[in-house]
CSV table of N, CA and C in Angstrom, one decimal:
chain,number,residue,atom,x,y,z
A,1,MET,N,-30.9,-74.2,-21.9
A,1,MET,CA,-29.9,-75.2,-22.0
A,1,MET,C,-28.5,-74.6,-21.8
A,2,ASN,N,-28.4,-73.3,-21.7
A,2,ASN,CA,-27.2,-72.6,-21.5
A,2,ASN,C,-27.0,-72.2,-20.1
A,3,ASN,N,-27.0,-73.1,-19.1
A,3,ASN,CA,-26.9,-72.8,-17.7
A,3,ASN,C,-25.5,-73.1,-17.2
A,4,SER,N,-24.5,-72.6,-17.9
A,4,SER,CA,-23.1,-72.8,-17.5
A,4,SER,C,-22.8,-72.0,-16.3
A,5,THR,N,-22.0,-72.6,-15.4
A,5,THR,CA,-21.5,-71.8,-14.2
A,5,THR,C,-20.1,-71.4,-14.4
A,6,LEU,N,-19.5,-71.5,-15.6
A,6,LEU,CA,-18.2,-71.1,-15.8
A,6,LEU,C,-18.1,-69.6,-16.0
A,7,ARG,N,-17.1,-69.0,-15.3
A,7,ARG,CA,-16.9,-67.6,-15.4
A,7,ARG,C,-15.5,-67.3,-15.8
A,8,ALA,N,-15.3,-66.3,-16.6
A,8,ALA,CA,-13.9,-65.9,-17.0
A,8,ALA,C,-13.3,-65.2,-15.9
A,9,LEU,N,-12.1,-65.7,-15.5
A,9,LEU,CA,-11.3,-65.1,-14.4
A,9,LEU,C,-10.4,-64.0,-15.0
A,10,PRO,N,-10.1,-63.0,-14.3
A,10,PRO,CA,-9.2,-62.0,-14.8
A,10,PRO,C,-7.8,-62.6,-14.9
A,11,GLN,N,-7.1,-62.3,-15.9
A,11,GLN,CA,-5.7,-62.8,-16.1
A,11,GLN,C,-4.7,-62.0,-15.3
A,12,PRO,N,-3.8,-62.6,-14.6
A,12,PRO,CA,-2.8,-61.8,-13.8
A,12,PRO,C,-1.9,-61.0,-14.7
A,13,GLU,N,-1.5,-59.9,-14.2
A,13,GLU,CA,-0.6,-59.0,-15.0
A,13,GLU,C,0.8,-59.6,-15.0
A,14,ASN,N,1.5,-59.3,-16.0
A,14,ASN,CA,2.9,-59.8,-16.1
A,14,ASN,C,3.8,-59.0,-15.1
A,15,LYS,N,3.6,-57.8,-14.9
A,15,LYS,CA,4.4,-57.0,-14.0
A,15,LYS,C,3.6,-56.6,-12.7
A,16,PRO,N,4.2,-56.7,-11.6
A,16,PRO,CA,3.5,-56.3,-10.4
A,16,PRO,C,3.2,-54.8,-10.4
A,17,THR,N,2.1,-54.4,-9.9
A,17,THR,CA,1.7,-53.0,-10.0
A,17,THR,C,2.2,-52.2,-8.8
A,18,ASP,N,2.6,-52.9,-7.7
A,18,ASP,CA,3.0,-52.1,-6.6
A,18,ASP,C,4.5,-52.3,-6.2
A,19,LEU,N,5.1,-51.4,-5.6
A,19,LEU,CA,6.5,-51.4,-5.2
A,19,LEU,C,6.8,-52.4,-4.2
A,20,LEU,N,5.8,-52.7,-3.3
A,20,LEU,CA,6.0,-53.6,-2.2
A,20,LEU,C,6.2,-55.0,-2.7
A,21,THR,N,5.4,-55.4,-3.7
A,21,THR,CA,5.6,-56.7,-4.3
A,21,THR,C,7.0,-56.9,-5.0
A,22,ASP,N,7.4,-55.8,-5.7
A,22,ASP,CA,8.7,-55.8,-6.3
A,22,ASP,C,9.8,-56.0,-5.2
A,23,LEU,N,9.7,-55.2,-4.1
A,23,LEU,CA,10.6,-55.3,-3.1
A,23,LEU,C,10.7,-56.7,-2.4
A,24,LEU,N,9.5,-57.3,-2.2
A,24,LEU,CA,9.5,-58.7,-1.7
A,24,LEU,C,10.1,-59.7,-2.6
A,25,ARG,N,9.9,-59.6,-3.9
A,25,ARG,CA,10.5,-60.5,-4.8
A,25,ARG,C,12.0,-60.4,-4.9
A,26,VAL,N,12.5,-59.1,-4.9
A,26,VAL,CA,13.9,-58.9,-4.9
A,26,VAL,C,14.5,-59.4,-3.6
A,27,GLY,N,13.9,-59.2,-2.5
A,27,GLY,CA,14.3,-59.7,-1.2
A,27,GLY,C,14.4,-61.2,-1.1
A,28,ALA,N,13.3,-61.8,-1.7
A,28,ALA,CA,13.3,-63.3,-1.7
A,28,ALA,C,14.4,-63.8,-2.6
A,29,ARG,N,14.6,-63.2,-3.8
A,29,ARG,CA,15.7,-63.7,-4.7
A,29,ARG,C,17.1,-63.5,-4.0
A,30,ASP,N,17.3,-62.4,-3.3
A,30,ASP,CA,18.6,-62.2,-2.6
A,30,ASP,C,18.8,-63.2,-1.5
A,31,LEU,N,17.7,-63.4,-0.7
A,31,LEU,CA,17.8,-64.4,0.4
A,31,LEU,C,18.1,-65.8,-0.1
A,32,ILE,N,17.4,-66.2,-1.1
A,32,ILE,CA,17.6,-67.5,-1.7
A,32,ILE,C,19.1,-67.6,-2.2
A,33,ALA,N,19.6,-66.6,-2.9
A,33,ALA,CA,20.9,-66.6,-3.4
A,33,ALA,C,21.9,-66.7,-2.2
A,34,GLN,N,21.7,-66.0,-1.1
A,34,GLN,CA,22.6,-66.1,0.0
A,34,GLN,C,22.6,-67.5,0.6
A,35,ALA,N,21.4,-68.1,0.8
A,35,ALA,CA,21.4,-69.4,1.3
A,35,ALA,C,22.0,-70.5,0.5
A,36,VAL,N,21.8,-70.4,-0.8
A,36,VAL,CA,22.5,-71.3,-1.8
A,36,VAL,C,24.0,-71.1,-1.8
A,37,GLU,N,24.4,-69.9,-1.7
A,37,GLU,CA,25.8,-69.5,-1.7
A,37,GLU,C,26.5,-70.1,-0.4
A,38,ALA,N,25.8,-70.1,0.7
A,38,ALA,CA,26.3,-70.6,1.9
A,38,ALA,C,26.4,-72.2,1.8
A,39,GLU,N,25.5,-72.8,1.2
A,39,GLU,CA,25.6,-74.2,0.9
A,39,GLU,C,26.8,-74.6,0.1
A,40,LEU,N,27.0,-73.8,-1.0
A,40,LEU,CA,28.1,-74.0,-1.9
A,40,LEU,C,29.4,-73.8,-1.1
A,41,GLN,N,29.5,-72.8,-0.3
A,41,GLN,CA,30.8,-72.5,0.4
A,41,GLN,C,31.1,-73.7,1.4
A,42,ALA,N,30.0,-74.3,2.0
A,42,ALA,CA,30.2,-75.4,2.9
A,42,ALA,C,30.8,-76.6,2.1
A,43,LEU,N,30.2,-76.8,0.9
A,43,LEU,CA,30.7,-77.9,0.1
A,43,LEU,C,32.2,-77.7,-0.3
A,44,LEU,N,32.5,-76.5,-0.8
A,44,LEU,CA,33.9,-76.2,-1.2
A,44,LEU,C,34.8,-76.3,0.0
A,45,GLU,N,34.4,-75.9,1.2
A,45,GLU,CA,35.2,-76.0,2.4
A,45,GLU,C,35.5,-77.5,2.8
A,46,HIS,N,34.4,-78.3,2.6
A,46,HIS,CA,34.5,-79.7,2.9
A,46,HIS,C,35.6,-80.4,2.0
A,47,HIS,N,35.7,-80.0,0.8
A,47,HIS,CA,36.6,-80.6,-0.2
A,47,HIS,C,37.8,-79.8,-0.4
A,48,ARG,N,38.1,-78.8,0.5
A,48,ARG,CA,39.3,-78.0,0.3
A,48,ARG,C,40.6,-78.7,0.3
A,49,GLN,N,40.7,-79.8,1.1
A,49,GLN,CA,41.9,-80.5,1.1
A,49,GLN,C,42.2,-81.4,-0.1
A,50,ARG,N,41.2,-81.6,-0.9
A,50,ARG,CA,41.4,-82.3,-2.2
A,50,ARG,C,42.2,-81.5,-3.2
A,51,LYS,N,43.3,-82.0,-3.6
A,51,LYS,CA,44.2,-81.3,-4.5
A,51,LYS,C,44.5,-82.2,-5.7
A,52,LEU,N,44.8,-81.6,-6.8
A,52,LEU,CA,45.3,-82.3,-8.0
A,52,LEU,C,46.8,-82.6,-7.8
A,53,PRO,N,47.4,-83.5,-8.6
A,53,PRO,CA,48.8,-83.7,-8.4
A,53,PRO,C,49.7,-82.5,-8.6
A,54,ASP,N,49.2,-81.5,-9.4
A,54,ASP,CA,50.0,-80.3,-9.6
A,54,ASP,C,49.7,-79.2,-8.5
A,55,GLY,N,48.9,-79.5,-7.5
A,55,GLY,CA,48.7,-78.6,-6.4
A,55,GLY,C,47.5,-77.8,-6.5
A,56,ARG,N,46.8,-77.8,-7.6
A,56,ARG,CA,45.6,-77.0,-7.7
A,56,ARG,C,44.4,-77.6,-7.0
A,57,GLN,N,43.4,-76.8,-6.7
A,57,GLN,CA,42.2,-77.3,-6.0
A,57,GLN,C,41.5,-78.3,-7.0
A,58,ALA,N,40.9,-79.4,-6.4
A,58,ALA,CA,40.2,-80.3,-7.3
A,58,ALA,C,38.8,-79.9,-7.5
A,59,VAL,N,38.1,-79.3,-6.5
A,59,VAL,CA,36.7,-78.9,-6.6
A,59,VAL,C,36.7,-77.4,-6.6
A,60,VAL,N,36.2,-76.7,-7.6
A,60,VAL,CA,36.2,-75.3,-7.7
A,60,VAL,C,34.8,-74.8,-8.3
A,61,ARG,N,34.5,-73.5,-8.1
A,61,ARG,CA,33.3,-72.9,-8.6
A,61,ARG,C,33.4,-72.9,-10.1
A,62,ASN,N,32.3,-73.0,-10.8
A,62,ASN,CA,32.3,-73.0,-12.3
A,62,ASN,C,31.0,-72.3,-12.8
A,63,GLY,N,30.8,-71.0,-12.4
A,63,GLY,CA,29.7,-70.2,-12.9
A,63,GLY,C,28.4,-70.6,-12.3
A,64,TYR,N,27.3,-70.4,-13.1
A,64,TYR,CA,26.0,-70.7,-12.7
A,64,TYR,C,25.2,-71.5,-13.7
A,65,LEU,N,24.2,-72.3,-13.2
A,65,LEU,CA,23.3,-72.9,-14.1
A,65,LEU,C,22.4,-71.8,-14.8
A,66,PRO,N,21.7,-72.1,-15.9
A,66,PRO,CA,20.8,-71.1,-16.5
A,66,PRO,C,19.8,-70.6,-15.5
A,67,GLU,N,19.5,-69.4,-15.5
A,67,GLU,CA,18.5,-68.8,-14.6
A,67,GLU,C,17.1,-69.5,-14.8
A,68,ARG,N,16.4,-69.7,-13.8
A,68,ARG,CA,15.1,-70.3,-13.9
A,68,ARG,C,14.1,-69.6,-13.0
A,69,THR,N,12.8,-69.9,-13.2
A,69,THR,CA,11.8,-69.2,-12.4
A,69,THR,C,11.2,-70.2,-11.4
A,70,LEU,N,11.1,-69.7,-10.2
A,70,LEU,CA,10.5,-70.5,-9.1
A,70,LEU,C,9.2,-69.8,-8.7
A,71,GLN,N,8.1,-70.6,-8.7
A,71,GLN,CA,6.8,-70.0,-8.3
A,71,GLN,C,6.7,-70.1,-6.8
A,72,THR,N,6.4,-68.9,-6.2
A,72,THR,CA,6.3,-68.8,-4.7
A,72,THR,C,5.0,-68.1,-4.4
A,73,GLY,N,4.7,-68.0,-3.1
A,73,GLY,CA,3.5,-67.3,-2.6
A,73,GLY,C,3.5,-65.9,-3.0
A,74,ILE,N,4.6,-65.3,-3.3
A,74,ILE,CA,4.6,-63.8,-3.6
A,74,ILE,C,4.8,-63.7,-5.1
A,75,GLY,N,4.7,-64.7,-5.9
A,75,GLY,CA,4.8,-64.7,-7.3
A,75,GLY,C,6.1,-65.4,-7.8
A,76,ASP,N,6.3,-65.2,-9.1
A,76,ASP,CA,7.5,-65.8,-9.7
A,76,ASP,C,8.8,-65.1,-9.2
A,77,VAL,N,9.8,-65.9,-8.9
A,77,VAL,CA,11.1,-65.3,-8.5
A,77,VAL,C,12.2,-66.0,-9.3
A,78,GLU,N,13.0,-65.1,-10.0
A,78,GLU,CA,14.1,-65.6,-10.8
A,78,GLU,C,15.2,-66.0,-9.9
A,79,ILE,N,15.8,-67.2,-10.1
A,79,ILE,CA,16.9,-67.7,-9.3
A,79,ILE,C,18.0,-68.2,-10.2
A,80,LYS,N,19.2,-68.1,-9.7
A,80,LYS,CA,20.4,-68.7,-10.3
A,80,LYS,C,21.1,-69.6,-9.3
A,81,VAL,N,21.4,-70.8,-9.7
A,81,VAL,CA,22.1,-71.8,-8.8
A,81,VAL,C,23.5,-71.9,-9.3
A,82,PRO,N,24.5,-71.8,-8.4
A,82,PRO,CA,25.9,-71.9,-8.8
A,82,PRO,C,26.2,-73.4,-9.1
A,83,LYS,N,27.3,-73.6,-9.8
A,83,LYS,CA,27.7,-75.0,-10.1
A,83,LYS,C,29.2,-75.1,-9.8
A,84,VAL,N,29.7,-76.3,-9.6
A,84,VAL,CA,31.1,-76.6,-9.3
A,84,VAL,C,31.6,-77.5,-10.4
A,85,ARG,N,32.9,-77.5,-10.4
A,85,ARG,CA,33.7,-78.4,-11.3
A,85,ARG,C,34.6,-79.3,-10.5
A,86,ASP,N,34.5,-80.5,-10.8
A,86,ASP,CA,35.3,-81.5,-10.1
A,86,ASP,C,36.4,-81.9,-11.1
A,87,ARG,N,37.6,-81.3,-10.9
A,87,ARG,CA,38.7,-81.6,-11.9
A,87,ARG,C,39.3,-82.9,-11.7
A,88,SER,N,39.1,-83.6,-10.5
A,88,SER,CA,39.6,-84.9,-10.3
A,88,SER,C,38.8,-86.1,-10.8
A,89,SER,N,37.6,-85.7,-11.4
A,89,SER,CA,36.7,-86.7,-12.0
A,89,SER,C,36.3,-87.8,-11.0
A,90,SER,N,36.1,-87.3,-9.7
A,90,SER,CA,35.6,-88.3,-8.7
A,90,SER,C,34.1,-88.2,-8.5
A,91,GLY,N,33.4,-87.4,-9.3
A,91,GLY,CA,32.0,-87.4,-9.2
A,91,GLY,C,31.3,-86.4,-8.3
A,92,ILE,N,32.1,-85.5,-7.8
A,92,ILE,CA,31.6,-84.5,-6.8
A,92,ILE,C,30.8,-83.4,-7.6
A,93,CYS,N,29.5,-83.2,-7.2
A,93,CYS,CA,28.7,-82.2,-7.8
A,93,CYS,C,27.9,-81.4,-6.7
A,94,PHE,N,27.4,-80.3,-7.0
A,94,PHE,CA,26.7,-79.5,-6.1
A,94,PHE,C,25.2,-79.5,-6.4
A,95,ASN,N,24.4,-80.0,-5.5
A,95,ASN,CA,22.9,-79.9,-5.6
A,95,ASN,C,22.4,-79.3,-4.3
A,96,SER,N,21.8,-78.1,-4.4
A,96,SER,CA,21.3,-77.4,-3.2
A,96,SER,C,20.2,-78.2,-2.6
A,97,SER,N,20.2,-78.3,-1.3
A,97,SER,CA,19.0,-78.9,-0.6
A,97,SER,C,17.9,-77.9,-0.6
A,98,LEU,N,18.1,-76.7,-0.7
A,98,LEU,CA,17.0,-75.7,-0.7
A,98,LEU,C,16.4,-75.6,-2.1
A,99,LEU,N,17.1,-75.8,-3.2
A,99,LEU,CA,16.6,-75.7,-4.5
A,99,LEU,C,17.0,-77.0,-5.3
A,100,PRO,N,16.4,-78.1,-5.0
A,100,PRO,CA,16.7,-79.3,-5.8
A,100,PRO,C,16.6,-79.1,-7.3
A,101,PRO,N,17.3,-79.9,-8.1
A,101,PRO,CA,17.1,-79.8,-9.5
A,101,PRO,C,15.6,-80.0,-9.9
A,102,TYR,N,15.2,-79.3,-10.9
A,102,TYR,CA,13.8,-79.3,-11.5
A,102,TYR,C,12.7,-78.8,-10.5
A,103,LEU,N,13.1,-78.2,-9.4
A,103,LEU,CA,12.0,-77.5,-8.6
A,103,LEU,C,11.5,-76.4,-9.3
A,104,LYS,N,10.1,-76.3,-9.5
A,104,LYS,CA,9.5,-75.3,-10.2
A,104,LYS,C,8.5,-74.4,-9.3
A,105,ARG,N,8.0,-75.1,-8.2
A,105,ARG,CA,7.1,-74.4,-7.3
A,105,ARG,C,7.5,-74.7,-5.9
A,106,SER,N,7.3,-73.7,-5.0
A,106,SER,CA,7.5,-73.9,-3.6
A,106,SER,C,6.4,-74.9,-3.1
A,107,SER,N,6.7,-75.6,-1.9
A,107,SER,CA,5.8,-76.6,-1.4
A,107,SER,C,4.4,-76.0,-1.1
A,108,SER,N,4.4,-74.8,-0.6
A,108,SER,CA,3.1,-74.2,-0.3
A,108,SER,C,2.2,-74.0,-1.5
A,109,ILE,N,2.8,-73.7,-2.7
A,109,ILE,CA,2.0,-73.6,-3.9
A,109,ILE,C,1.6,-75.0,-4.3
A,110,GLU,N,2.5,-76.0,-4.2
A,110,GLU,CA,2.1,-77.4,-4.6
A,110,GLU,C,0.9,-77.9,-3.8
A,111,GLU,N,0.8,-77.6,-2.5
A,111,GLU,CA,-0.3,-78.0,-1.7
A,111,GLU,C,-1.5,-77.3,-2.0
A,112,LEU,N,-1.4,-76.0,-2.4
A,112,LEU,CA,-2.6,-75.2,-2.6
A,112,LEU,C,-3.3,-75.4,-3.9
A,113,LEU,N,-2.6,-75.7,-4.9
A,113,LEU,CA,-3.2,-75.9,-6.3
A,113,LEU,C,-4.3,-76.9,-6.3
A,114,PRO,N,-4.0,-78.2,-5.9
A,114,PRO,CA,-5.1,-79.2,-5.9
A,114,PRO,C,-6.3,-78.7,-5.1
A,115,TRP,N,-6.1,-78.1,-4.0
A,115,TRP,CA,-7.3,-77.7,-3.2
A,115,TRP,C,-8.1,-76.6,-3.9
A,116,LEU,N,-7.4,-75.7,-4.5
A,116,LEU,CA,-8.1,-74.6,-5.2
A,116,LEU,C,-8.8,-75.2,-6.4
A,117,TYR,N,-8.2,-76.1,-7.1
A,117,TYR,CA,-8.9,-76.7,-8.2
A,117,TYR,C,-10.2,-77.4,-7.8
A,118,LEU,N,-10.0,-78.3,-6.8
A,118,LEU,CA,-11.2,-79.0,-6.3
A,118,LEU,C,-12.3,-78.1,-5.7
A,119,ARG,N,-11.9,-77.1,-5.0
A,119,ARG,CA,-12.8,-76.2,-4.4
A,119,ARG,C,-13.6,-75.4,-5.5
A,120,GLY,N,-12.8,-75.0,-6.5
A,120,GLY,CA,-13.4,-74.2,-7.5
A,120,GLY,C,-14.3,-75.1,-8.4
A,121,ILE,N,-14.0,-76.3,-8.7
A,121,ILE,CA,-14.8,-77.2,-9.5
A,121,ILE,C,-16.1,-77.6,-8.8
A,122,SER,N,-16.0,-77.8,-7.5
A,122,SER,CA,-17.1,-78.3,-6.8
A,122,SER,C,-18.2,-77.2,-6.5
A,123,THR,N,-17.7,-76.0,-6.3
A,123,THR,CA,-18.6,-74.9,-6.0
A,123,THR,C,-18.8,-73.9,-7.1
A,124,GLY,N,-17.8,-73.9,-8.1
A,124,GLY,CA,-17.9,-72.9,-9.2
A,124,GLY,C,-17.5,-71.5,-8.7
A,125,ASP,N,-17.0,-71.4,-7.5
A,125,ASP,CA,-16.6,-70.1,-6.9
A,125,ASP,C,-15.1,-70.1,-6.6
A,126,TYR,N,-14.3,-69.7,-7.5
A,126,TYR,CA,-12.9,-69.6,-7.3
A,126,TYR,C,-12.5,-68.4,-6.4
A,127,GLN,N,-13.3,-67.4,-6.5
A,127,GLN,CA,-13.0,-66.2,-5.7
A,127,GLN,C,-13.1,-66.5,-4.2
A,128,GLU,N,-14.1,-67.3,-3.8
A,128,GLU,CA,-14.2,-67.7,-2.4
A,128,GLU,C,-13.0,-68.5,-2.0
A,129,ALA,N,-12.6,-69.5,-2.8
A,129,ALA,CA,-11.4,-70.3,-2.5
A,129,ALA,C,-10.2,-69.5,-2.4
A,130,LEU,N,-10.0,-68.6,-3.3
A,130,LEU,CA,-8.8,-67.7,-3.3
A,130,LEU,C,-8.8,-66.8,-2.1
A,131,GLY,N,-10.0,-66.3,-1.8
A,131,GLY,CA,-10.1,-65.4,-0.6
A,131,GLY,C,-9.8,-66.1,0.7
A,132,ALA,N,-10.1,-67.4,0.7
A,132,ALA,CA,-9.8,-68.2,2.0
A,132,ALA,C,-8.3,-68.3,2.1
A,133,CYS,N,-7.5,-68.2,1.1
A,133,CYS,CA,-6.1,-68.4,1.1
A,133,CYS,C,-5.4,-67.2,0.6
A,134,SER,N,-5.4,-66.1,1.3
A,134,SER,CA,-4.7,-64.9,0.9
A,134,SER,C,-3.2,-65.2,1.0
A,135,VAL,N,-2.4,-64.4,0.3
A,135,VAL,CA,-1.0,-64.7,0.2
A,135,VAL,C,-0.3,-64.6,1.5
A,136,SER,N,-0.8,-63.8,2.4
A,136,SER,CA,-0.2,-63.7,3.8
A,136,SER,C,-0.4,-64.9,4.6
A,137,ARG,N,-1.5,-65.7,4.3
A,137,ARG,CA,-1.8,-66.9,5.0
A,137,ARG,C,-1.5,-68.1,4.2
A,138,LEU,N,-0.8,-68.0,3.1
A,138,LEU,CA,-0.6,-69.1,2.2
A,138,LEU,C,0.0,-70.4,2.8
A,139,ARG,N,0.9,-70.2,3.8
A,139,ARG,CA,1.5,-71.4,4.4
A,139,ARG,C,0.6,-72.1,5.3
A,140,ASP,N,-0.4,-71.4,5.9
A,140,ASP,CA,-1.3,-72.0,6.8
A,140,ASP,C,-2.6,-72.5,6.2
A,141,CYS,N,-2.7,-72.3,4.9
A,141,CYS,CA,-3.9,-72.7,4.1
A,141,CYS,C,-3.9,-74.2,3.9
A,142,ARG,N,-4.8,-74.9,4.5
A,142,ARG,CA,-4.9,-76.4,4.4
A,142,ARG,C,-6.4,-76.7,4.1
A,143,PRO,N,-6.7,-77.6,3.3
A,143,PRO,CA,-8.1,-78.0,3.1
A,143,PRO,C,-8.6,-78.6,4.4
A,144,THR,N,-9.8,-78.2,4.8
A,144,THR,CA,-10.4,-78.8,6.0
A,144,THR,C,-11.4,-79.8,5.5
A,145,PRO,N,-11.7,-80.8,6.4
A,145,PRO,CA,-12.7,-81.8,6.0
A,145,PRO,C,-14.0,-81.3,5.6
A,146,SER,N,-14.5,-80.2,6.2
A,146,SER,CA,-15.8,-79.7,5.8
A,146,SER,C,-15.7,-78.9,4.4
A,147,ALA,N,-14.5,-78.4,4.1
A,147,ALA,CA,-14.4,-77.7,2.8
A,147,ALA,C,-14.2,-78.6,1.6
A,148,ALA,N,-13.8,-79.9,1.9
A,148,ALA,CA,-13.5,-80.8,0.7
A,148,ALA,C,-14.7,-81.5,0.3
């Protein structure tokens, strides 16, 4: 009566064990920061002509939102999103199109998780499902009609 097909999967380590993964995560974090910074600069440039009655800029940088974690194909990446202050109270705010508020996972991870879940539940073999979607092919991993 004990014919269970459940197997304990090894837990991922908290720290990457190889330098290449560390390098990729740092590179991803820096690239995301540069892209978001470019978006912010475009917003500030767009509102550069907006001034307060005393001549100061109406829309200015105002630090960063709290750091958050984004799940990507190479693992968790810590990101910081800058914020702006609208001194004129006209409702101008900065929301990155690359990192919308409350984004926790990249779209490739969002698409992969349900497929891995269904594939693992139906066959009991998570290793095969994970092997079919290696990190290097994560973007191209799509469930096929025969696999579903």
